[in-house]
N, CA and C atoms as an extended XYZ file, in Angstrom:
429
Properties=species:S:1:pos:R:3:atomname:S:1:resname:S:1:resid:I:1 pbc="F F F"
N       -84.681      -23.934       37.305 N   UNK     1
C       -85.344      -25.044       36.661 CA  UNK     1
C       -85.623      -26.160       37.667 C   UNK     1
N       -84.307      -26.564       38.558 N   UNK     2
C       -84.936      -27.292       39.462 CA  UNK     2
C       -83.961      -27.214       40.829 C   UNK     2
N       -84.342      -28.331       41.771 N   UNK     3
C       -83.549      -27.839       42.906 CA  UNK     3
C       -83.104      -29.138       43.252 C   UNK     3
N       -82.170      -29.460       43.899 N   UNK     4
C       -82.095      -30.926       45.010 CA  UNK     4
C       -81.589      -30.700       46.582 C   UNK     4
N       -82.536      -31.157       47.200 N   UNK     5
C       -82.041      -30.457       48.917 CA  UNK     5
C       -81.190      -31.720       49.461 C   UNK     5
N       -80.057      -31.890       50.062 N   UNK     6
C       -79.360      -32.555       50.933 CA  UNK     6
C       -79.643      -32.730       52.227 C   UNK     6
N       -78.679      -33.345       53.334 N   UNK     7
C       -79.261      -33.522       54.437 CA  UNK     7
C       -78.494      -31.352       54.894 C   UNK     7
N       -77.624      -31.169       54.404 N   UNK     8
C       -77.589      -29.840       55.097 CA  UNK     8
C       -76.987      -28.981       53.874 C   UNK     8
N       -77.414      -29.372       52.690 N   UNK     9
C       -77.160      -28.379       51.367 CA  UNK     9
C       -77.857      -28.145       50.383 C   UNK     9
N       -77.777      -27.505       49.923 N   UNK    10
C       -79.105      -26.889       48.442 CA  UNK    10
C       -78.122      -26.871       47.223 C   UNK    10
N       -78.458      -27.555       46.158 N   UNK    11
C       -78.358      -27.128       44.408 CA  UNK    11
C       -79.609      -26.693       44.166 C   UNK    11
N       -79.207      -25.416       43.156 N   UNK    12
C       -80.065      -25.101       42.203 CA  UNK    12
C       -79.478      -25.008       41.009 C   UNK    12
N       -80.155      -25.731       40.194 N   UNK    13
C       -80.113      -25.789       38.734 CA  UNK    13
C       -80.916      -24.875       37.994 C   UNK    13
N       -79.929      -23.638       37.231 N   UNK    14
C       -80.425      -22.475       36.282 CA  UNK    14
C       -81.036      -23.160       34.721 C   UNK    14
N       -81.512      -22.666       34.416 N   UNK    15
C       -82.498      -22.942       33.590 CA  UNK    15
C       -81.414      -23.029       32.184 C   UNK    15
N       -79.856      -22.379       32.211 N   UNK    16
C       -79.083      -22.227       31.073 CA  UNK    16
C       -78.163      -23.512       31.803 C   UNK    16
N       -78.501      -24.150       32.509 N   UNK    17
C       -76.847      -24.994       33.371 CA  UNK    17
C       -76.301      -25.066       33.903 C   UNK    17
N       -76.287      -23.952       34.758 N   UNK    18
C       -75.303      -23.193       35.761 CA  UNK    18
C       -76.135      -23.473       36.660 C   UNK    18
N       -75.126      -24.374       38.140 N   UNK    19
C       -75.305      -24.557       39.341 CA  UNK    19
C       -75.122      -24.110       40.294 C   UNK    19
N       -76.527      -22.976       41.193 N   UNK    20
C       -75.984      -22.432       42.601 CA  UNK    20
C       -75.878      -23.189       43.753 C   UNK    20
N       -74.626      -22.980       44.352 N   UNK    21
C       -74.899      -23.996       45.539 CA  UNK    21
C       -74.827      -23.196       47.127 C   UNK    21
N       -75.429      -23.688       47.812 N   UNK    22
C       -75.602      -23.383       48.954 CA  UNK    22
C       -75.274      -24.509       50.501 C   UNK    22
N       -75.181      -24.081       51.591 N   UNK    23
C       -75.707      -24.596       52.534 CA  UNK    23
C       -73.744      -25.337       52.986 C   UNK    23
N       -74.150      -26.263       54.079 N   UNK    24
C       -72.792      -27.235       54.429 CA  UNK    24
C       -71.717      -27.825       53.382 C   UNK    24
N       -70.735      -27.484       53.561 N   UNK    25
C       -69.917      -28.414       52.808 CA  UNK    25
C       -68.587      -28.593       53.541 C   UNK    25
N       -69.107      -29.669       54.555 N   UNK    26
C       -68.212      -30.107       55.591 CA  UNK    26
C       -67.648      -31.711       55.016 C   UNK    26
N       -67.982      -32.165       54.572 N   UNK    27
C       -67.822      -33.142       53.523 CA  UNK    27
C       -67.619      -32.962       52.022 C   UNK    27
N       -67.880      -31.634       51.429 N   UNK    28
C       -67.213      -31.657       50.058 CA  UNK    28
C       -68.801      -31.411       49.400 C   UNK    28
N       -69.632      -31.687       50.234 N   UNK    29
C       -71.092      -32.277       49.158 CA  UNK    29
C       -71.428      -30.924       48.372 C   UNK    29
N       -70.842      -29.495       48.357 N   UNK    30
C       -71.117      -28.370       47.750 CA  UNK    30
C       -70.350      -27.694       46.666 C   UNK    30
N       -69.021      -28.786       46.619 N   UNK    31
C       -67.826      -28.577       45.832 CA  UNK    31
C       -67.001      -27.356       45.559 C   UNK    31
N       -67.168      -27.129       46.324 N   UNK    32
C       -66.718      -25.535       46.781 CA  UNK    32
C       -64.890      -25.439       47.218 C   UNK    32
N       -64.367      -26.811       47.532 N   UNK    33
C       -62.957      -26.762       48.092 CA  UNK    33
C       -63.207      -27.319       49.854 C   UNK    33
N       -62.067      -27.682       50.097 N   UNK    34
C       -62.543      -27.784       51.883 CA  UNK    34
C       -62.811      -26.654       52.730 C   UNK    34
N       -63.747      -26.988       53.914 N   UNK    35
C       -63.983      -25.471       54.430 CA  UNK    35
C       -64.076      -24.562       54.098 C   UNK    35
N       -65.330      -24.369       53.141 N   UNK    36
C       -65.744      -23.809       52.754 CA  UNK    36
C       -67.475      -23.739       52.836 C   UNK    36
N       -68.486      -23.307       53.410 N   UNK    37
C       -69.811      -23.238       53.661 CA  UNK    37
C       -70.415      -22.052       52.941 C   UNK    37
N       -71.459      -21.847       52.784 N   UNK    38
C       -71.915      -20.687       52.625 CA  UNK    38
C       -73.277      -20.650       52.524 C   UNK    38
N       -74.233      -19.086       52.461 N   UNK    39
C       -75.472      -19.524       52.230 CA  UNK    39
C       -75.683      -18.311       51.181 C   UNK    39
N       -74.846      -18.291       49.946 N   UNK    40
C       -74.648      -16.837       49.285 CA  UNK    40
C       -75.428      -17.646       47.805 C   UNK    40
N       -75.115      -19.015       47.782 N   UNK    41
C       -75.420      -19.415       46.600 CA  UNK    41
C       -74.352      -18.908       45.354 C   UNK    41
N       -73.354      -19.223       45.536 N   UNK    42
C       -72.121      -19.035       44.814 CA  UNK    42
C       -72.280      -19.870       43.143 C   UNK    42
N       -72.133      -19.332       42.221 N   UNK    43
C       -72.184      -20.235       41.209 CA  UNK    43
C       -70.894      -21.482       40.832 C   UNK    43
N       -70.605      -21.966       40.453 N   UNK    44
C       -69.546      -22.833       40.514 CA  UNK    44
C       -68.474      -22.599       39.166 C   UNK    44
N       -67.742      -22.255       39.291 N   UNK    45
C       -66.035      -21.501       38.586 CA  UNK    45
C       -66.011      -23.111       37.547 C   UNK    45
N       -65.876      -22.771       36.173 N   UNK    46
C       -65.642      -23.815       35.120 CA  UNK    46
C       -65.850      -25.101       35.372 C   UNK    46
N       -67.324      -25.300       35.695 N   UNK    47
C       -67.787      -26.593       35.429 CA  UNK    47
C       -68.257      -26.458       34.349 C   UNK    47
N       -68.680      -27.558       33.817 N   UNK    48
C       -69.496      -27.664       32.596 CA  UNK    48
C       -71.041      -27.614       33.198 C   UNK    48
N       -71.477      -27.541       31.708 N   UNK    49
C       -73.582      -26.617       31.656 CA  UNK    49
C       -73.965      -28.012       32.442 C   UNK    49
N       -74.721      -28.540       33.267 N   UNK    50
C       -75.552      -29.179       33.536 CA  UNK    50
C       -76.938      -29.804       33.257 C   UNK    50
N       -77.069      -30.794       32.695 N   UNK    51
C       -78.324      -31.071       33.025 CA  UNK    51
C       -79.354      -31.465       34.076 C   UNK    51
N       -79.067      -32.144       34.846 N   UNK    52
C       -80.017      -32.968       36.337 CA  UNK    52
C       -78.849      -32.759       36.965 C   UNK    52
N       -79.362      -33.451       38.366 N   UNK    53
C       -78.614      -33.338       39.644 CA  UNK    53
C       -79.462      -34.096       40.488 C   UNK    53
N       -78.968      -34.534       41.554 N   UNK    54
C       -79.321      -35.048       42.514 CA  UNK    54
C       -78.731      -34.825       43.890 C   UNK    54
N       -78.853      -34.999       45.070 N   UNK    55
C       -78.643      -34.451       46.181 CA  UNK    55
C       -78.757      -35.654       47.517 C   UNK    55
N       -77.691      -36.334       48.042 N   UNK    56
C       -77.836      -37.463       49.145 CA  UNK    56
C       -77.725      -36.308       50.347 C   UNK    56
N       -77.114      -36.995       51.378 N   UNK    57
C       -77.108      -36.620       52.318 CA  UNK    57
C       -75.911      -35.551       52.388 C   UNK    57
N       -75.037      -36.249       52.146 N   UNK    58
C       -73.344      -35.488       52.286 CA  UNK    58
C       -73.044      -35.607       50.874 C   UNK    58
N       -73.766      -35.864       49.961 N   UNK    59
C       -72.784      -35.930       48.284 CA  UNK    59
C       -73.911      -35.323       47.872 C   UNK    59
N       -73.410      -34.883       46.767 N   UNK    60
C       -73.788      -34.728       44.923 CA  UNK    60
C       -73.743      -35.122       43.933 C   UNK    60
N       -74.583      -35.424       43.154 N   UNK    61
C       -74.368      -35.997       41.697 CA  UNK    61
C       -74.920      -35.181       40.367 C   UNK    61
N       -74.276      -34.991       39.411 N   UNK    62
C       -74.634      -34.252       38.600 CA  UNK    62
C       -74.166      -34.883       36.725 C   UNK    62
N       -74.786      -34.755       36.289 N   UNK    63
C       -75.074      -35.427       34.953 CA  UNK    63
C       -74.916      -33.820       33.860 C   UNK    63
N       -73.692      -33.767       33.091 N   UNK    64
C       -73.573      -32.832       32.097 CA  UNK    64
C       -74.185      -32.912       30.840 C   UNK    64
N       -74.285      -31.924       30.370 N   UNK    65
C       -74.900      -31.909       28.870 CA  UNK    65
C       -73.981      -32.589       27.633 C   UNK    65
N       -72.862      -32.976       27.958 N   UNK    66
C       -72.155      -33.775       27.387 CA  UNK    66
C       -72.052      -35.508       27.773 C   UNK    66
N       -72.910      -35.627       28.952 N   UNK    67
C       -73.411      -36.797       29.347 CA  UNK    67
C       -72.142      -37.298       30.221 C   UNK    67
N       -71.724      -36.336       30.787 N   UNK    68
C       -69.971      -36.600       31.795 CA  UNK    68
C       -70.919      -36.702       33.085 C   UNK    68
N       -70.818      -37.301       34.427 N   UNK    69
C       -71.081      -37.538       35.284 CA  UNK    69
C       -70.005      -37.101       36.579 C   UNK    69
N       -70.480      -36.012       37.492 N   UNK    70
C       -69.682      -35.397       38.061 CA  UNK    70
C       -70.115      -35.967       39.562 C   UNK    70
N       -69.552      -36.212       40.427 N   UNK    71
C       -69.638      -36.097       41.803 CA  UNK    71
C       -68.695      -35.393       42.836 C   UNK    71
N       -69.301      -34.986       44.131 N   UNK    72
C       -68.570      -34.525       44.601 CA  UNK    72
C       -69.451      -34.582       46.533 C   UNK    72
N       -68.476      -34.780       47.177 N   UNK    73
C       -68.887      -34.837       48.771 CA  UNK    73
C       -68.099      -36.094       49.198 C   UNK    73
N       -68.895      -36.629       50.203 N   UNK    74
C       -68.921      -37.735       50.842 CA  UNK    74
C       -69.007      -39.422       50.079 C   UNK    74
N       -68.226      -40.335       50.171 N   UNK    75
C       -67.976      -41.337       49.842 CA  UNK    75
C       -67.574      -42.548       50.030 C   UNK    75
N       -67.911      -42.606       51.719 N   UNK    76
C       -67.885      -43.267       52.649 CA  UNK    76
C       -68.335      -44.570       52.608 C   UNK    76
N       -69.818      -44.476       51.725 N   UNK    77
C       -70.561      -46.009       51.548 CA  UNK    77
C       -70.194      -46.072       49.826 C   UNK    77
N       -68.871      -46.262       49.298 N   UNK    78
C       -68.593      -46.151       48.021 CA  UNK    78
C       -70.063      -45.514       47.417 C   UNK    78
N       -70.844      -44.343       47.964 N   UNK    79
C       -72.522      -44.503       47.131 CA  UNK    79
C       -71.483      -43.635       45.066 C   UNK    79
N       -70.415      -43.306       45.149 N   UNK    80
C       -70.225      -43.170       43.596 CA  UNK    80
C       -70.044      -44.379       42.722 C   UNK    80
N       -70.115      -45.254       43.141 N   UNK    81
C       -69.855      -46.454       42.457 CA  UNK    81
C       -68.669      -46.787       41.979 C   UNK    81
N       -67.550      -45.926       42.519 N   UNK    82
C       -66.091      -45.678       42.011 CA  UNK    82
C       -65.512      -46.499       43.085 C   UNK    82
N       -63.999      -47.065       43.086 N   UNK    83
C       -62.867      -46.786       43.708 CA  UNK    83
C       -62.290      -45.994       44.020 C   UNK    83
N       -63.185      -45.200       45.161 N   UNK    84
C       -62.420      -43.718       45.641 CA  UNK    84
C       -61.722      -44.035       46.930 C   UNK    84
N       -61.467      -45.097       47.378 N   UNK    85
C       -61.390      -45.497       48.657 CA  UNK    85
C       -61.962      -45.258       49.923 C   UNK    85
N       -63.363      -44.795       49.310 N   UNK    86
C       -64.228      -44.163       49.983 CA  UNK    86
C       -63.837      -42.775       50.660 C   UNK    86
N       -62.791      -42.073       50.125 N   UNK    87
C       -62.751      -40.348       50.720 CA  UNK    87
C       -63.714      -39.719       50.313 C   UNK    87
N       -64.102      -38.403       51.128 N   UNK    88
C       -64.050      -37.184       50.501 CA  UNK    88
C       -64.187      -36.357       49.516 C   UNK    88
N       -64.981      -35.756       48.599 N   UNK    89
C       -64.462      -35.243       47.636 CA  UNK    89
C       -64.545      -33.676       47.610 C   UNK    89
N       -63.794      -32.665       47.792 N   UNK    90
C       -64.261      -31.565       47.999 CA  UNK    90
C       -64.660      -31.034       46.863 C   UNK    90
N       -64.490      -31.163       45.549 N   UNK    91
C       -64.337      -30.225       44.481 CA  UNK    91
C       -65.001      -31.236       43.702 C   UNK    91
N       -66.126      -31.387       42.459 N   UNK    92
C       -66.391      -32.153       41.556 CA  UNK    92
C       -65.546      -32.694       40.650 C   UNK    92
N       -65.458      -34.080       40.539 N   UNK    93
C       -64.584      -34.888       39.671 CA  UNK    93
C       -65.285      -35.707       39.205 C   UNK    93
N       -65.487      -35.618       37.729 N   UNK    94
C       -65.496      -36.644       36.710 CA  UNK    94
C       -65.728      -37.809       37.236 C   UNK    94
N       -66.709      -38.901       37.048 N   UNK    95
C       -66.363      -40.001       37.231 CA  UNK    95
C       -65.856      -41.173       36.495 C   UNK    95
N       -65.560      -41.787       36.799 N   UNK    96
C       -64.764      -42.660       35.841 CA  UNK    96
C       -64.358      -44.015       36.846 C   UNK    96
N       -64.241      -45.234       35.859 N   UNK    97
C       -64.552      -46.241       36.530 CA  UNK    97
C       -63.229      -47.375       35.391 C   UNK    97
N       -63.479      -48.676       35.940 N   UNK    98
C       -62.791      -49.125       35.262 CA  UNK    98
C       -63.130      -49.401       33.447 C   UNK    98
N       -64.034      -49.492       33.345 N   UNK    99
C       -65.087      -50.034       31.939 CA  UNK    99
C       -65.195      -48.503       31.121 C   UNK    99
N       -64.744      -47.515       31.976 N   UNK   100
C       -64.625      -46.418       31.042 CA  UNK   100
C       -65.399      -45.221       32.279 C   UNK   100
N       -65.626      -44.000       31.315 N   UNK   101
C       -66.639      -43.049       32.091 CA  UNK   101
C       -67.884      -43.769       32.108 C   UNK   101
N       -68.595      -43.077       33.096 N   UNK   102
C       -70.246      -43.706       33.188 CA  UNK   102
C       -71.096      -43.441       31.911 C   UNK   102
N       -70.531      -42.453       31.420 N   UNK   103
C       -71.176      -42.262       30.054 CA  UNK   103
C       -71.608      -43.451       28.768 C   UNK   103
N       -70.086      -44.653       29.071 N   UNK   104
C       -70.510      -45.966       28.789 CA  UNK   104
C       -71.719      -46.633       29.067 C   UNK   104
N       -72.156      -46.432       30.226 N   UNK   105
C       -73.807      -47.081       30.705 CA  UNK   105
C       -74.435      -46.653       30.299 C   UNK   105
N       -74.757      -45.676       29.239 N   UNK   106
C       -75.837      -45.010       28.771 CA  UNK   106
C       -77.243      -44.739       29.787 C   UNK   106
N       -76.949      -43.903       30.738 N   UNK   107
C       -77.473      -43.413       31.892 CA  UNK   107
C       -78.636      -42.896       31.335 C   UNK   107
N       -79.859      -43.372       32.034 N   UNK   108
C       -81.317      -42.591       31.430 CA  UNK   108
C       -81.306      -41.726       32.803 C   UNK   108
N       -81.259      -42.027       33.571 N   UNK   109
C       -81.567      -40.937       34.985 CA  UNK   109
C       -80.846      -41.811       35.968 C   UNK   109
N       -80.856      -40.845       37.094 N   UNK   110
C       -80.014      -41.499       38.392 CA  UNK   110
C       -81.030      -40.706       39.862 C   UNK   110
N       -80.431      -40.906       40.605 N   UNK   111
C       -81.003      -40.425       41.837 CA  UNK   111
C       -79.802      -40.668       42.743 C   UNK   111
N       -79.780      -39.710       44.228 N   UNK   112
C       -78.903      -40.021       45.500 CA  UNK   112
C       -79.987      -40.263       46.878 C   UNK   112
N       -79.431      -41.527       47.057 N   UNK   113
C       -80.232      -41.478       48.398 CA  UNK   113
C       -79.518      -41.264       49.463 C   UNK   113
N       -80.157      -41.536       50.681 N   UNK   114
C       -78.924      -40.580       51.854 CA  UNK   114
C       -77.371      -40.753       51.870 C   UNK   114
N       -77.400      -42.293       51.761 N   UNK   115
C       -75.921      -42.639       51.291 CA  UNK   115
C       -75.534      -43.735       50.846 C   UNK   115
N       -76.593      -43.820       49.625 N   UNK   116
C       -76.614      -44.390       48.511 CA  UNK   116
C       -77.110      -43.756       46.920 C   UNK   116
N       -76.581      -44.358       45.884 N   UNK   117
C       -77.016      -44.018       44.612 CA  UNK   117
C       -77.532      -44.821       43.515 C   UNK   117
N       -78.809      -44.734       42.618 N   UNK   118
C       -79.084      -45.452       41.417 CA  UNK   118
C       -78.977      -44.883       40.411 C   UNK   118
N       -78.666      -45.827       39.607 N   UNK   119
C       -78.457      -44.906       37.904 CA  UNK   119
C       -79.228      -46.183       37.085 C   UNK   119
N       -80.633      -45.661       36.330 N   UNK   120
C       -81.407      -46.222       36.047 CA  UNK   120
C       -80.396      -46.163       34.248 C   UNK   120
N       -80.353      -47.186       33.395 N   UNK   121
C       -79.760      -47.027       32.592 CA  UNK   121
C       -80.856      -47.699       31.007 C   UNK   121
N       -80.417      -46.733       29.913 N   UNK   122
C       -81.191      -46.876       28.855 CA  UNK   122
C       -81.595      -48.504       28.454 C   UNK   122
N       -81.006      -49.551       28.779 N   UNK   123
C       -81.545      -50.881       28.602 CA  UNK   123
C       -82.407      -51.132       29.733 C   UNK   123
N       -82.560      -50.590       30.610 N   UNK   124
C       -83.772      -51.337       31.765 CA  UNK   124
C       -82.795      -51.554       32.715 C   UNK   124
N       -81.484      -51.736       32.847 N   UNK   125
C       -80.880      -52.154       33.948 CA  UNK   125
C       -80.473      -51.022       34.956 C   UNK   125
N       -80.597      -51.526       36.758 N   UNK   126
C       -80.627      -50.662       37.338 CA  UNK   126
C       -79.205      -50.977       38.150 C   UNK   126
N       -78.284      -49.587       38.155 N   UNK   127
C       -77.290      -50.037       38.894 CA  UNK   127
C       -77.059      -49.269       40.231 C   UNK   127
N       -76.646      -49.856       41.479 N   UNK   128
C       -77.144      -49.342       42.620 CA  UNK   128
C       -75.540      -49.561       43.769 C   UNK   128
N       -75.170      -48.854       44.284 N   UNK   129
C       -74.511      -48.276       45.096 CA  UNK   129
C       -74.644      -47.770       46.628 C   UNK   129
N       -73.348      -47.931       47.518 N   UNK   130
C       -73.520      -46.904       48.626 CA  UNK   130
C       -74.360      -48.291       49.617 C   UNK   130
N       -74.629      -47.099       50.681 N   UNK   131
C       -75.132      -47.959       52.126 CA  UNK   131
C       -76.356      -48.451       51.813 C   UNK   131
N       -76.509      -49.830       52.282 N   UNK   132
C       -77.942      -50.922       51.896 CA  UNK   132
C       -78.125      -51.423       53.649 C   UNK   132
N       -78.056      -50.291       54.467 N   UNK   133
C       -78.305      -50.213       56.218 CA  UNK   133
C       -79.321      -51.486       56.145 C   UNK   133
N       -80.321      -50.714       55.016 N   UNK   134
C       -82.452      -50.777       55.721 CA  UNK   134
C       -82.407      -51.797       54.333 C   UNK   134
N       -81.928      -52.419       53.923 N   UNK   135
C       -82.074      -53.359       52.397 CA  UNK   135
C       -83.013      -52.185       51.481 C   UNK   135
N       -82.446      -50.683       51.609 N   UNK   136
C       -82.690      -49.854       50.344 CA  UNK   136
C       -82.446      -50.134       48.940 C   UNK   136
N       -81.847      -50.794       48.870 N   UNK   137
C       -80.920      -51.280       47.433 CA  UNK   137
C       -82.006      -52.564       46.978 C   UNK   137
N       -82.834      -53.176       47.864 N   UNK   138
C       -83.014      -54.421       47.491 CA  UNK   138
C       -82.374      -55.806       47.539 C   UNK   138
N       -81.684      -55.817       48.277 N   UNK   139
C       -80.817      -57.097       48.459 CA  UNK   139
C       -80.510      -56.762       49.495 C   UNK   139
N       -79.592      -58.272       50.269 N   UNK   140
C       -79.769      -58.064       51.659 CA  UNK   140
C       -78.479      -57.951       52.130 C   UNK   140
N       -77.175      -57.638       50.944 N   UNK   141
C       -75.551      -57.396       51.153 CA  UNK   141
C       -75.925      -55.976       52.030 C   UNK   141
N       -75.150      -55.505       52.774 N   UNK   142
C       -74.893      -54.211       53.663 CA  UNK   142
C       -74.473      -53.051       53.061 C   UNK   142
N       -73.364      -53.348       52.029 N   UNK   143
C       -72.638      -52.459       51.529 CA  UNK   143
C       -72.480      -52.839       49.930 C   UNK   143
């Protein structure tokens, strides 16, 4: 149904939910566990069905049919919008924040940029994350 390319990984999104992943996951961005790469396109072991996805540089983002918000990779420029202390993530985890899951924002769509993220949300408001190097974000804070 659709695809999202990374700076060195591939999702594909099956048309029933099910996510193949491919390519680097030297950072986690394939959720596969650490050290772990491949180019077999492995499906992913009890995640939930998927709807969208998105693809930064070193992360992933993925939006369930239950409206749960999963990430997984790199998190260096906080781009999850979490308190992860900016690690790592090898394996997809839930996100969750202080105000609740993101599912609270009533998320209309999101996007990953190289190492940053937006989540465009059902009132018009846009919430934005991760590295602001080039003032990508629109404002002129860094981080």
């Amino acid at each position: 149904v659709s695809a999202a390319i990374g700076g060195q990984h591939t999702l594909l999104l099956h048309e029933y939910g099910y996510v193949l992943v491919c390519g680097s996951n030297e950072d986690g961005q394939i959720g596969l566990g650490e050290n772990v790469t491949t180019a077999n396109s492995p499906e992913w072991n009890g995640l939930v069905l998927i709807d969208s996805m998105s693809a930064g540089l070193d992360f992933s983002l993925f939006m369930s049919s239950n409206r749960g918000f999963y990430v997984t990779g790199n998190n260096a420029y906080n781009q999850f919008c979490a308190n992860i202390e900016g690690k790592s993530l090898f394996v997809p985890h839930i996100l969750t924040m202080a105000g609740g899951n993101i599912t609270t924002w009533n998320t209309k769509s999101f996007e990953a940029g190289r190492a940053s993220s937006y989540t465009l949300l059902n009132d018009g408001r846009l919430r934005m994350c991760g590295s602001n190097e080039y003032g990508q974000r629109g404002t002129d804070d860094s981080y």
